[in-house]
mmCIF file of C-alpha atoms and ligand atoms in Angstrom:
data_model
loop_
_atom_site.group_PDB
_atom_site.id
_atom_site.type_symbol
_atom_site.label_atom_id
_atom_site.label_comp_id
_atom_site.label_asym_id
_atom_site.label_seq_id
_atom_site.Cartn_x
_atom_site.Cartn_y
_atom_site.Cartn_z
ATOM 1 C CA MET A 2 39.786 -18.437 -25.529
ATOM 2 C CA THR A 3 39.719 -17.287 -21.753
ATOM 3 C CA GLN A 4 40.573 -19.827 -19.152
ATOM 4 C CA LEU A 5 37.804 -19.583 -16.670
ATOM 5 C CA LEU A 6 39.441 -19.648 -13.226
ATOM 6 C CA TYR A 7 36.208 -19.841 -11.352
ATOM 7 C CA TYR A 8 35.529 -23.117 -12.854
ATOM 8 C CA ASP A 9 38.225 -24.856 -11.160
ATOM 9 C CA ASP A 10 38.242 -22.833 -7.863
ATOM 10 C CA ALA A 11 35.287 -20.709 -7.120
ATOM 11 C CA TYR A 12 37.359 -19.153 -4.228
ATOM 12 C CA ILE A 13 39.893 -17.392 -6.348
ATOM 13 C CA GLN A 14 39.575 -13.656 -5.200
ATOM 14 C CA LYS A 15 42.796 -12.175 -6.775
ATOM 15 C CA PHE A 16 44.332 -13.170 -9.948
ATOM 16 C CA THR A 17 46.783 -11.862 -12.762
ATOM 17 C CA ALA A 18 45.996 -12.117 -16.383
ATOM 18 C CA LYS A 19 47.277 -10.799 -19.796
ATOM 19 C CA ILE A 20 44.988 -8.498 -21.743
ATOM 20 C CA ILE A 21 43.968 -10.100 -25.060
ATOM 21 C CA GLN A 22 41.995 -7.155 -26.233
ATOM 22 C CA ASN A 23 40.651 -3.908 -25.124
ATOM 23 C CA GLY A 24 37.614 -2.661 -26.874
ATOM 24 C CA GLN A 25 34.285 -0.763 -26.727
ATOM 25 C CA ASP A 26 30.879 -1.791 -27.810
ATOM 26 C CA ASP A 27 27.128 -0.393 -27.032
ATOM 27 C CA LYS A 28 27.664 -1.537 -23.541
ATOM 28 C CA GLY A 29 30.848 0.477 -22.788
ATOM 29 C CA TYR A 30 34.554 -0.056 -22.571
ATOM 30 C CA TYR A 31 35.737 -3.771 -22.027
ATOM 31 C CA SER A 32 38.786 -5.943 -21.720
ATOM 32 C CA MET A 33 39.400 -9.706 -22.501
ATOM 33 C CA LEU A 34 41.725 -11.477 -20.716
ATOM 34 C CA ASP A 35 43.671 -14.954 -21.157
ATOM 35 C CA GLN A 36 42.180 -15.960 -17.918
ATOM 36 C CA THR A 37 39.653 -14.628 -15.360
ATOM 37 C CA ALA A 38 38.144 -15.310 -12.046
ATOM 38 C CA PHE A 39 35.193 -13.013 -12.873
ATOM 39 C CA TYR A 40 31.785 -14.695 -13.377
ATOM 40 C CA PRO A 41 29.781 -13.510 -16.537
ATOM 41 C CA THR A 42 26.088 -13.370 -16.270
ATOM 42 C CA GLY A 43 24.490 -16.758 -16.899
ATOM 43 C CA GLY A 44 22.447 -19.595 -15.646
ATOM 44 C CA GLY A 45 20.506 -17.227 -13.543
ATOM 45 C CA GLN A 46 23.467 -16.089 -11.586
ATOM 46 C CA PRO A 47 24.486 -12.384 -12.095
ATOM 47 C CA PHE A 48 27.915 -11.032 -13.041
ATOM 48 C CA ASP A 49 30.932 -10.476 -10.574
ATOM 49 C CA THR A 50 31.978 -7.112 -9.881
ATOM 50 C CA GLY A 51 35.655 -5.876 -8.576
ATOM 51 C CA LEU A 52 38.619 -4.079 -9.907
ATOM 52 C CA LEU A 53 41.039 -4.608 -13.056
ATOM 53 C CA ASN A 54 44.201 -2.758 -12.068
ATOM 54 C CA GLY A 55 42.103 -0.651 -9.648
ATOM 55 C CA ILE A 56 39.489 0.437 -12.242
ATOM 56 C CA PRO A 57 35.954 -0.795 -11.274
ATOM 57 C CA VAL A 58 34.619 -3.789 -13.378
ATOM 58 C CA ILE A 59 30.805 -2.783 -13.421
ATOM 59 C CA ASN A 60 29.601 -5.751 -15.663
ATOM 60 C CA VAL A 61 30.843 -8.924 -16.940
ATOM 61 C CA GLU A 62 29.043 -10.764 -19.796
ATOM 62 C CA LYS A 63 29.945 -13.668 -22.343
ATOM 63 C CA ILE A 64 29.371 -12.386 -25.908
ATOM 64 C CA ASN A 65 29.962 -14.731 -28.885
ATOM 65 C CA GLY A 66 31.870 -17.048 -26.568
ATOM 66 C CA GLU A 67 34.281 -14.449 -25.065
ATOM 67 C CA ILE A 68 34.100 -12.932 -21.768
ATOM 68 C CA ARG A 69 34.053 -9.012 -21.885
ATOM 69 C CA HIS A 70 35.245 -7.072 -18.525
ATOM 70 C CA TYR A 71 33.256 -3.920 -18.796
ATOM 71 C CA THR A 72 35.007 -1.145 -16.858
ATOM 72 C CA SER A 73 33.789 2.449 -15.747
ATOM 73 C CA VAL A 74 36.738 4.011 -17.655
ATOM 74 C CA PRO A 75 39.052 2.305 -20.237
ATOM 75 C CA LEU A 76 41.982 0.398 -18.772
ATOM 76 C CA GLN A 77 45.269 2.268 -19.396
ATOM 77 C CA ALA A 78 47.226 -1.178 -19.779
ATOM 78 C CA LEU A 79 48.027 -2.180 -23.379
ATOM 79 C CA GLU A 80 47.116 -5.318 -24.774
ATOM 80 C CA GLY A 81 49.453 -8.297 -24.173
ATOM 81 C CA THR A 82 50.468 -6.735 -20.642
ATOM 82 C CA GLU A 83 49.444 -8.128 -17.217
ATOM 83 C CA VAL A 84 46.561 -6.853 -15.153
ATOM 84 C CA GLU A 85 45.593 -7.471 -11.775
ATOM 85 C CA GLY A 86 42.015 -8.491 -11.010
ATOM 86 C CA VAL A 87 40.313 -8.423 -7.679
ATOM 87 C CA VAL A 88 36.792 -9.927 -7.399
ATOM 88 C CA ASP A 89 34.212 -8.359 -5.062
ATOM 89 C CA TRP A 90 34.105 -11.202 -2.690
ATOM 90 C CA GLU A 91 31.102 -10.376 -0.540
ATOM 91 C CA ARG A 92 28.952 -9.945 -3.772
ATOM 92 C CA ARG A 93 30.306 -13.253 -5.071
ATOM 93 C CA PHE A 94 29.981 -15.319 -1.934
ATOM 94 C CA ASP A 95 26.364 -14.106 -1.581
ATOM 95 C CA HIS A 96 25.768 -15.277 -4.979
ATOM 96 C CA MET A 97 27.469 -18.681 -4.258
ATOM 97 C CA GLN A 98 25.156 -19.038 -1.220
ATOM 98 C CA GLN A 99 22.103 -18.210 -3.153
ATOM 99 C CA HIS A 100 22.824 -20.356 -6.076
ATOM 100 C CA ALA A 101 23.791 -23.622 -4.199
ATOM 101 C CA GLY A 102 20.646 -23.072 -1.873
ATOM 102 C CA GLN A 103 18.712 -23.225 -5.127
ATOM 103 C CA HIS A 104 20.267 -26.374 -6.125
ATOM 104 C CA LEU A 105 19.249 -27.933 -2.830
ATOM 105 C CA LEU A 106 15.442 -26.358 -3.002
ATOM 106 C CA SER A 107 14.946 -27.721 -6.431
ATOM 107 C CA ALA A 108 16.248 -30.916 -5.609
ATOM 108 C CA ILE A 109 13.991 -31.579 -2.789
ATOM 109 C CA PHE A 110 10.936 -30.242 -4.590
ATOM 110 C CA ALA A 111 11.646 -32.577 -7.479
ATOM 111 C CA ASP A 112 12.760 -35.597 -5.445
ATOM 112 C CA HIS A 113 10.010 -35.597 -2.737
ATOM 113 C CA TYR A 114 7.033 -33.739 -4.611
ATOM 114 C CA GLY A 115 7.781 -34.465 -8.084
ATOM 115 C CA PHE A 116 7.932 -30.429 -8.687
ATOM 116 C CA LYS A 117 10.465 -29.735 -11.352
ATOM 117 C CA THR A 118 12.100 -26.296 -11.276
ATOM 118 C CA VAL A 119 11.436 -24.513 -14.595
ATOM 119 C CA SER A 120 13.563 -21.426 -14.214
ATOM 120 C CA PHE A 121 15.713 -19.642 -11.491
ATOM 121 C CA HIS A 122 16.372 -16.027 -10.930
ATOM 122 C CA LEU A 123 18.882 -14.725 -8.251
ATOM 123 C CA GLY A 124 17.729 -11.155 -7.432
ATOM 124 C CA ARG A 125 19.234 -8.163 -5.625
ATOM 125 C CA GLU A 126 17.224 -8.894 -2.256
ATOM 126 C CA SER A 127 15.910 -12.244 -2.934
ATOM 127 C CA SER A 128 15.914 -15.256 -5.352
ATOM 128 C CA THR A 129 13.000 -17.011 -6.938
ATOM 129 C CA ILE A 130 12.441 -20.520 -8.635
ATOM 130 C CA ASP A 131 9.321 -21.208 -10.691
ATOM 131 C CA ILE A 132 8.286 -24.760 -10.058
ATOM 132 C CA ASP A 133 5.754 -26.886 -12.206
ATOM 133 C CA THR A 134 2.738 -26.994 -9.843
ATOM 134 C CA GLU A 135 -0.392 -25.102 -9.407
ATOM 135 C CA SER A 136 -0.604 -25.222 -5.695
ATOM 136 C CA LEU A 137 1.797 -25.423 -2.700
ATOM 137 C CA SER A 138 0.758 -25.845 0.782
ATOM 138 C CA GLU A 139 2.262 -24.199 3.735
ATOM 139 C CA GLU A 140 2.964 -27.696 5.253
ATOM 140 C CA THR A 141 4.934 -28.743 2.123
ATOM 141 C CA VAL A 142 6.964 -25.600 2.180
ATOM 142 C CA HIS A 143 7.830 -26.232 6.056
ATOM 143 C CA LYS A 144 8.971 -29.939 5.176
ATOM 144 C CA VAL A 145 10.988 -28.664 2.369
ATOM 145 C CA GLU A 146 12.712 -26.021 4.463
ATOM 146 C CA GLU A 147 13.402 -28.702 7.020
ATOM 147 C CA MET A 148 14.851 -31.057 4.654
ATOM 148 C CA VAL A 149 17.003 -28.611 2.854
ATOM 149 C CA GLN A 150 18.281 -27.173 6.094
ATOM 150 C CA THR A 151 19.143 -30.816 7.250
ATOM 151 C CA ILE A 152 21.228 -31.327 4.231
ATOM 152 C CA ILE A 153 23.038 -27.885 4.863
ATOM 153 C CA TYR A 154 23.869 -29.082 8.269
ATOM 154 C CA GLN A 155 25.264 -32.297 6.949
ATOM 155 C CA HIS A 156 28.151 -30.290 5.197
ATOM 156 C CA ARG A 157 27.860 -32.370 2.101
ATOM 157 C CA PRO A 158 30.730 -31.759 -0.445
ATOM 158 C CA ILE A 159 29.802 -29.867 -3.625
ATOM 159 C CA THR A 160 32.101 -30.963 -6.289
ATOM 160 C CA THR A 161 32.662 -30.572 -10.066
ATOM 161 C CA VAL A 162 33.576 -33.088 -12.639
ATOM 162 C CA TRP A 163 34.013 -32.962 -16.127
ATOM 163 C CA PRO A 164 32.925 -36.372 -17.651
ATOM 164 C CA GLU A 165 34.562 -37.190 -20.870
ATOM 165 C CA GLY A 166 32.458 -38.340 -23.820
ATOM 166 C CA ASP A 167 29.306 -40.094 -22.785
ATOM 167 C CA SER A 168 30.471 -40.992 -19.341
ATOM 168 C CA TRP A 169 28.127 -38.407 -17.923
ATOM 169 C CA GLN A 170 25.573 -41.139 -18.313
ATOM 170 C CA GLN A 171 26.625 -42.715 -15.360
ATOM 171 C CA TYR A 172 25.308 -40.011 -13.296
ATOM 172 C CA PRO A 173 21.492 -39.604 -12.382
ATOM 173 C CA LEU A 174 21.360 -36.009 -14.021
ATOM 174 C CA ARG A 175 17.929 -34.214 -13.700
ATOM 175 C CA LYS A 176 18.324 -33.278 -17.471
ATOM 176 C CA PRO A 177 20.437 -34.506 -20.221
ATOM 177 C CA PRO A 178 22.859 -31.992 -21.135
ATOM 178 C CA THR A 179 21.884 -29.517 -24.117
ATOM 179 C CA VAL A 180 25.343 -28.727 -25.194
ATOM 180 C CA ASN A 181 27.867 -30.861 -27.337
ATOM 181 C CA GLU A 182 30.872 -29.400 -25.875
ATOM 182 C CA ALA A 183 32.590 -30.327 -22.604
ATOM 183 C CA ILE A 184 29.998 -30.994 -19.700
ATOM 184 C CA ARG A 185 30.627 -29.520 -16.362
ATOM 185 C CA LEU A 186 28.534 -31.439 -13.723
ATOM 186 C CA VAL A 187 28.300 -29.981 -10.137
ATOM 187 C CA ILE A 188 27.470 -32.886 -7.636
ATOM 188 C CA ILE A 189 26.111 -32.472 -4.186
ATOM 189 C CA GLU A 190 27.042 -35.728 -2.910
ATOM 190 C CA GLY A 191 23.913 -38.062 -2.775
ATOM 191 C CA ILE A 192 21.443 -35.227 -3.536
ATOM 192 C CA ASP A 193 21.927 -33.459 -6.875
ATOM 193 C CA TYR A 194 23.795 -33.983 -10.164
ATOM 194 C CA ASN A 195 23.455 -31.235 -12.396
ATOM 195 C CA ALA A 196 25.163 -29.652 -15.539
ATOM 196 C CA CYS A 197 26.085 -26.194 -14.418
ATOM 197 C CA GLY A 198 28.473 -23.511 -15.081
ATOM 198 C CA GLY A 199 27.949 -21.316 -11.994
ATOM 199 C CA THR A 200 29.757 -20.934 -8.706
ATOM 200 C CA HIS A 201 29.200 -22.806 -5.545
ATOM 201 C CA PRO A 202 30.681 -23.240 -2.212
ATOM 202 C CA SER A 203 32.644 -26.330 -1.497
ATOM 203 C CA THR A 204 30.222 -27.734 1.269
ATOM 204 C CA THR A 205 26.501 -27.256 1.819
ATOM 205 C CA GLY A 206 27.366 -26.198 5.311
ATOM 206 C CA GLU A 207 28.369 -22.633 3.643
ATOM 207 C CA ILE A 208 25.047 -22.057 2.315
ATOM 208 C CA GLY A 209 24.074 -21.002 5.711
ATOM 209 C CA PRO A 210 20.123 -20.820 6.562
ATOM 210 C CA LEU A 211 17.794 -21.015 3.996
ATOM 211 C CA LYS A 212 14.122 -19.559 4.182
ATOM 212 C CA VAL A 213 11.355 -19.366 1.843
ATOM 213 C CA LEU A 214 9.813 -15.808 2.165
ATOM 214 C CA SER A 215 6.524 -16.253 0.055
ATOM 215 C CA TRP A 216 5.181 -18.200 -3.059
ATOM 216 C CA GLU A 217 2.421 -17.231 -5.497
ATOM 217 C CA ARG A 218 0.761 -19.027 -8.490
ATOM 218 C CA GLN A 219 1.875 -18.053 -11.653
ATOM 219 C CA LYS A 220 -0.309 -19.324 -14.446
ATOM 220 C CA HIS A 221 0.395 -23.120 -14.253
ATOM 221 C CA GLN A 222 3.382 -22.762 -12.170
ATOM 222 C CA THR A 223 4.306 -21.470 -8.495
ATOM 223 C CA ARG A 224 6.936 -18.847 -7.936
ATOM 224 C CA VAL A 225 8.961 -19.561 -4.795
ATOM 225 C CA THR A 226 10.800 -16.621 -3.122
ATOM 226 C CA PHE A 227 13.615 -17.491 -0.795
ATOM 227 C CA VAL A 228 16.808 -16.344 0.759
ATOM 228 C CA CYS A 229 20.092 -17.951 1.852
ATOM 229 C CA GLY A 230 23.164 -17.229 3.783
ATOM 230 C CA TRP A 231 23.740 -13.767 5.147
ATOM 231 C CA ARG A 232 20.633 -12.547 3.346
ATOM 232 C CA ALA A 233 18.597 -14.859 5.643
ATOM 233 C CA VAL A 234 20.505 -13.670 8.699
ATOM 234 C CA GLN A 235 19.729 -9.904 7.354
ATOM 235 C CA ALA A 236 16.188 -10.818 6.915
ATOM 236 C CA LEU A 237 15.843 -12.117 10.384
ATOM 237 C CA ASP A 238 17.415 -8.991 11.752
ATOM 238 C CA GLU A 239 15.028 -6.777 9.913
ATOM 239 C CA LYS A 240 12.025 -8.578 11.064
ATOM 240 C CA HIS A 241 13.173 -8.766 14.521
ATOM 241 C CA THR A 242 13.698 -4.985 14.565
ATOM 242 C CA ILE A 243 10.046 -4.316 13.366
ATOM 243 C CA THR A 244 8.496 -7.249 15.859
ATOM 244 C CA GLN A 245 10.558 -5.553 18.721
ATOM 245 C CA ARG A 246 9.332 -2.003 17.986
ATOM 246 C CA LEU A 247 5.693 -3.253 17.484
ATOM 247 C CA SER A 248 6.007 -5.130 20.787
ATOM 248 C CA GLN A 249 7.196 -2.038 22.525
ATOM 249 C CA THR A 250 4.424 0.152 20.904
ATOM 250 C CA LEU A 251 1.780 -2.104 21.843
ATOM 251 C CA SER A 252 3.166 -3.320 25.024
ATOM 252 C CA SER A 253 2.743 -6.956 24.299
ATOM 253 C CA GLN A 254 4.918 -9.951 24.059
ATOM 254 C CA GLU A 255 6.096 -10.703 20.615
ATOM 255 C CA HIS A 256 4.006 -14.085 20.330
ATOM 256 C CA ASP A 257 0.821 -12.059 21.236
ATOM 257 C CA LEU A 258 1.216 -9.467 18.657
ATOM 258 C CA PRO A 259 -1.371 -10.636 16.158
ATOM 259 C CA GLU A 260 -4.072 -11.123 18.941
ATOM 260 C CA ALA A 261 -3.204 -7.587 20.299
ATOM 261 C CA VAL A 262 -3.586 -6.025 16.661
ATOM 262 C CA GLU A 263 -6.671 -8.108 16.272
ATOM 263 C CA GLN A 264 -8.071 -6.486 19.395
ATOM 264 C CA LEU A 265 -6.966 -3.038 18.508
ATOM 265 C CA LEU A 266 -9.174 -3.440 15.140
ATOM 266 C CA VAL A 267 -12.019 -4.704 16.930
ATOM 267 C CA LYS A 268 -11.785 -1.758 19.557
ATOM 268 C CA GLN A 269 -11.538 0.780 16.417
ATOM 269 C CA LYS A 270 -14.487 -0.601 14.707
ATOM 270 C CA GLU A 271 -16.545 -0.316 17.989
ATOM 271 C CA LEU A 272 -15.120 3.329 18.426
ATOM 272 C CA GLU A 273 -15.996 4.354 14.797
ATOM 273 C CA LYS A 274 -19.517 2.937 15.529
ATOM 274 C CA THR A 275 -19.833 5.228 18.643
ATOM 275 C CA ILE A 276 -18.735 8.119 16.804
ATOM 276 C CA GLU A 277 -21.171 7.570 14.108
ATOM 277 C CA ASP A 278 -24.182 7.128 16.587
ATOM 278 C CA GLN A 279 -22.972 10.428 18.395
ATOM 279 C CA GLU A 280 -22.648 12.378 15.119
ATOM 280 C CA GLN A 281 -26.075 11.237 14.202
ATOM 281 C CA LEU A 282 -27.339 12.264 17.386
ATOM 282 C CA LEU A 283 -25.743 15.713 17.264
ATOM 283 C CA LEU A 284 -27.240 15.924 13.635
ATOM 284 C CA THR A 285 -30.845 15.558 14.980
ATOM 285 C CA TYR A 286 -30.400 18.344 17.439
ATOM 286 C CA GLU A 287 -28.645 20.764 14.918
ATOM 287 C CA VAL A 288 -31.372 19.971 12.445
ATOM 288 C CA LYS A 289 -34.008 21.076 14.997
ATOM 289 C CA GLU A 290 -32.148 24.226 15.961
ATOM 290 C CA ARG A 291 -31.567 25.154 12.489
ATOM 291 C CA LEU A 292 -35.147 24.698 11.526
ATOM 292 C CA ALA A 293 -36.289 26.894 14.416
ATOM 293 C CA GLU A 294 -34.123 29.630 13.366
ATOM 294 C CA ALA A 295 -35.593 29.544 9.844
ATOM 295 C CA THR A 296 -37.037 32.567 8.248
ATOM 296 C CA ASN A 297 -40.217 32.513 6.356
ATOM 297 C CA HIS A 298 -40.000 32.535 2.486
ATOM 298 C CA ASP A 299 -42.855 32.561 0.405
ATOM 299 C CA GLY A 300 -44.605 30.116 2.913
ATOM 300 C CA HIS A 301 -41.639 27.942 2.927
ATOM 301 C CA ARG A 302 -38.741 27.694 5.619
ATOM 302 C CA LEU A 303 -35.443 29.312 4.645
ATOM 303 C CA VAL A 304 -32.199 27.857 6.260
ATOM 304 C CA THR A 305 -29.181 30.025 5.357
ATOM 305 C CA LEU A 306 -25.767 28.917 6.636
ATOM 306 C CA THR A 307 -22.175 29.705 6.438
ATOM 307 C CA LEU A 308 -19.675 27.186 8.059
ATOM 308 C CA ASN A 309 -16.050 27.084 8.503
ATOM 309 C CA ASP A 310 -13.678 24.088 8.743
ATOM 310 C CA ARG A 311 -16.458 21.391 8.392
ATOM 311 C CA PRO A 312 -16.079 18.458 6.203
ATOM 312 C CA VAL A 313 -18.140 18.712 3.069
ATOM 313 C CA LYS A 314 -19.416 15.291 3.794
ATOM 314 C CA THR A 315 -20.770 16.139 7.169
ATOM 315 C CA CYS A 316 -22.400 19.351 5.600
ATOM 316 C CA GLN A 317 -24.170 17.148 2.834
ATOM 317 C CA LYS A 318 -25.435 15.088 5.612
ATOM 318 C CA LEU A 319 -27.039 18.218 7.586
ATOM 319 C CA VAL A 320 -28.727 19.430 4.354
ATOM 320 C CA THR A 321 -30.080 16.078 3.799
ATOM 321 C CA ALA A 322 -31.430 15.745 7.317
ATOM 322 C CA LEU A 323 -32.876 19.159 6.807
ATOM 323 C CA THR A 324 -34.673 18.714 3.673
ATOM 324 C CA ASP A 325 -35.831 15.115 4.838
ATOM 325 C CA THR A 326 -37.183 16.382 8.312
ATOM 326 C CA ASP A 327 -39.308 19.438 6.581
ATOM 327 C CA PRO A 328 -40.618 19.219 3.069
ATOM 328 C CA HIS A 329 -41.046 22.952 3.213
ATOM 329 C CA ALA A 330 -37.279 23.445 4.047
ATOM 330 C CA ILE A 331 -34.974 25.673 1.514
ATOM 331 C CA VAL A 332 -31.495 25.331 2.451
ATOM 332 C CA LEU A 333 -28.581 27.554 1.299
ATOM 333 C CA MET A 334 -25.093 26.619 2.498
ATOM 334 C CA VAL A 335 -21.729 27.833 1.904
ATOM 335 C CA VAL A 336 -18.704 26.070 3.720
ATOM 336 C CA GLN A 337 -15.173 27.446 3.785
ATOM 337 C CA ASN A 338 -12.316 24.869 4.048
ATOM 338 C CA LYS A 339 -9.026 26.744 3.825
ATOM 339 C CA ASP A 340 -8.889 28.446 0.324
ATOM 340 C CA ARG A 341 -11.927 26.360 -0.940
ATOM 341 C CA LEU A 342 -15.597 27.223 -0.889
ATOM 342 C CA HIS A 343 -18.278 24.622 -1.205
ATOM 343 C CA VAL A 344 -21.977 25.727 -2.013
ATOM 344 C CA ILE A 345 -25.039 23.746 -1.509
ATOM 345 C CA ALA A 346 -28.518 24.552 -2.241
ATOM 346 C CA ALA A 347 -31.419 22.146 -1.695
ATOM 347 C CA ARG A 348 -35.029 22.030 -0.919
ATOM 348 C CA GLY A 349 -37.685 19.707 0.453
ATOM 349 C CA THR A 350 -40.605 18.287 -1.834
ATOM 350 C CA GLU A 351 -42.875 21.283 -1.348
ATOM 351 C CA PRO A 352 -41.064 24.352 -2.884
ATOM 352 C CA HIS A 353 -40.639 24.070 -6.484
ATOM 353 C CA TYR A 354 -37.378 26.428 -7.072
ATOM 354 C CA ASN A 355 -34.868 25.233 -9.448
ATOM 355 C CA MET A 356 -31.559 24.837 -7.128
ATOM 356 C CA ASN A 357 -29.696 23.882 -10.067
ATOM 357 C CA GLN A 358 -30.356 27.321 -11.883
ATOM 358 C CA LEU A 359 -30.130 29.147 -8.652
ATOM 359 C CA ILE A 360 -26.718 28.041 -7.799
ATOM 360 C CA GLN A 361 -25.004 28.715 -11.030
ATOM 361 C CA PRO A 362 -24.294 32.497 -10.836
ATOM 362 C CA SER A 363 -22.629 31.843 -7.370
ATOM 363 C CA LEU A 364 -20.386 29.136 -8.780
ATOM 364 C CA SER A 365 -19.268 31.474 -11.591
ATOM 365 C CA LEU A 366 -18.496 34.019 -8.955
ATOM 366 C CA ILE A 367 -15.842 31.641 -7.091
ATOM 367 C CA ASN A 368 -14.321 30.116 -10.379
ATOM 368 C CA GLY A 369 -16.271 26.887 -9.539
ATOM 369 C CA LYS A 370 -17.902 24.112 -10.911
ATOM 370 C CA GLY A 371 -20.934 22.051 -10.134
ATOM 371 C CA GLY A 372 -24.588 21.257 -10.714
ATOM 372 C CA GLY A 373 -27.251 18.803 -9.858
ATOM 373 C CA LYS A 374 -31.061 18.507 -9.825
ATOM 374 C CA PRO A 375 -33.595 20.872 -9.364
ATOM 375 C CA GLU A 376 -34.278 19.909 -5.808
ATOM 376 C CA ARG A 377 -30.653 19.761 -4.868
ATOM 377 C CA ALA A 378 -27.484 21.189 -6.328
ATOM 378 C CA GLN A 379 -23.786 21.799 -5.383
ATOM 379 C CA GLY A 380 -20.473 22.705 -6.336
ATOM 380 C CA GLY A 381 -16.959 23.979 -5.388
ATOM 381 C CA GLY A 382 -14.667 26.837 -6.104
ATOM 382 C CA GLU A 383 -11.937 29.159 -4.700
ATOM 383 C CA ALA A 384 -12.435 31.283 -1.762
ATOM 384 C CA VAL A 385 -11.779 34.472 -3.637
ATOM 385 C CA VAL A 386 -14.824 36.141 -1.773
ATOM 386 C CA THR A 387 -16.182 35.447 1.707
ATOM 387 C CA PRO A 388 -18.769 32.718 2.334
ATOM 388 C CA GLU A 389 -21.188 35.521 3.616
ATOM 389 C CA TYR A 390 -20.969 37.246 0.175
ATOM 390 C CA VAL A 391 -21.640 34.098 -1.700
ATOM 391 C CA LEU A 392 -24.525 33.366 0.755
ATOM 392 C CA LYS A 393 -25.965 36.822 -0.004
ATOM 393 C CA GLN A 394 -25.634 36.212 -3.832
ATOM 394 C CA LEU A 395 -27.718 32.876 -3.334
ATOM 395 C CA MET A 396 -30.378 34.925 -1.540
ATOM 396 C CA THR A 397 -30.849 37.475 -3.992
ATOM 397 C CA GLN A 398 -30.905 34.771 -6.589
ATOM 398 C CA LEU A 399 -33.741 33.094 -4.653
ATOM 399 C CA GLN A 400 -35.671 36.122 -4.833
ATOM 400 C CA GLU A 401 -35.225 36.486 -8.460
ATOM 401 C CA THR A 402 -35.727 32.852 -9.282
ATOM 402 C CA ARG A 403 -39.169 32.052 -10.498
ATOM 403 C CA LYS A 404 -41.000 29.189 -9.368
ATOM 404 C CA VAL A 405 -40.356 26.315 -11.593
ATOM 405 C CA GLU A 406 -42.890 23.677 -11.448
ATOM 406 C CA GLY A 407 -40.918 20.467 -10.711
HETATM 407 ZN ZN1 ZN B 521 24.736 -24.465 -10.027
#
């Protein structure tokens, strides 16, 4: 059995140990030691990383009651010899801050609101607890944050005890212990009594700031996302950088930002409306002009157009406006946008040509696809020929197309 140094002292960063066994399993090369300060994944807390004789420790897991230190390459040291272990302290201390912060957060939610913590996950960027409530108000979250932060500033000791036999019953535990083996109690004086195998700082003060970032309902529970310690400081720094940049860009004081953005959005909506009105007005003029230029075809008015760099959507609007304005209109339009051609053929209610049939030869010409109804058809293809050439093809087709009674 490996002696777990982190159980008695979570602050051990360097240690020496004897190798009990070197091995390899489906997760890689590993070594087992007679004692270790490396924490293995468990209880929601991720494993420690660091070095064993200068070789990176990339994963630590408890398998069949034994702690396997997975290294990036096999250790050169033989079984029975001594190795030096160094724990990546930045990572571990961060885990201690998040883990102890979770104890406090869970304790306050349970003691003041009756919301029990169902699960805990310590993630790479933030941590979550799932609490057994379907709703959580902003006011509650703020109150909880305040109470937690007060306890943090009270600098309360966090201690561990190993009660013998049934003597754990004298402590107000949140849950009775599930294991029969020796029970390790983590005590935050006056606040929390928990059977826990994780690593914690020795006082609440070391947790640093705690901030709830968000919460969302998950079936019958609520998932609360939070950060502690350095992570909270980093989060503040990132958010501060963003608000500063926004503040400069919008020439607005930080606390006026929400209002400034709202004003911008209102203004944008107004502008969009103005543009739409202007476009509509322009369209009316264009329709008049195009119809004035129309030629006579079989007693109807033929409008032929080739356009460049014009959104298909506005072209479609123009065609609609033309055929709506004049029931005798026949519109043949080819639009080029970069290497794409778009063909539209449409008519008013009076001519009875089948535009869907009419358009097909032109679409094949440009390797295109499309179709529609007898009164209006369209399609797109490649600009393998000029728009003028396609228009000519459409006009030839119009000459040949027999009237189809619609
Ligand atoms: Zn714990």
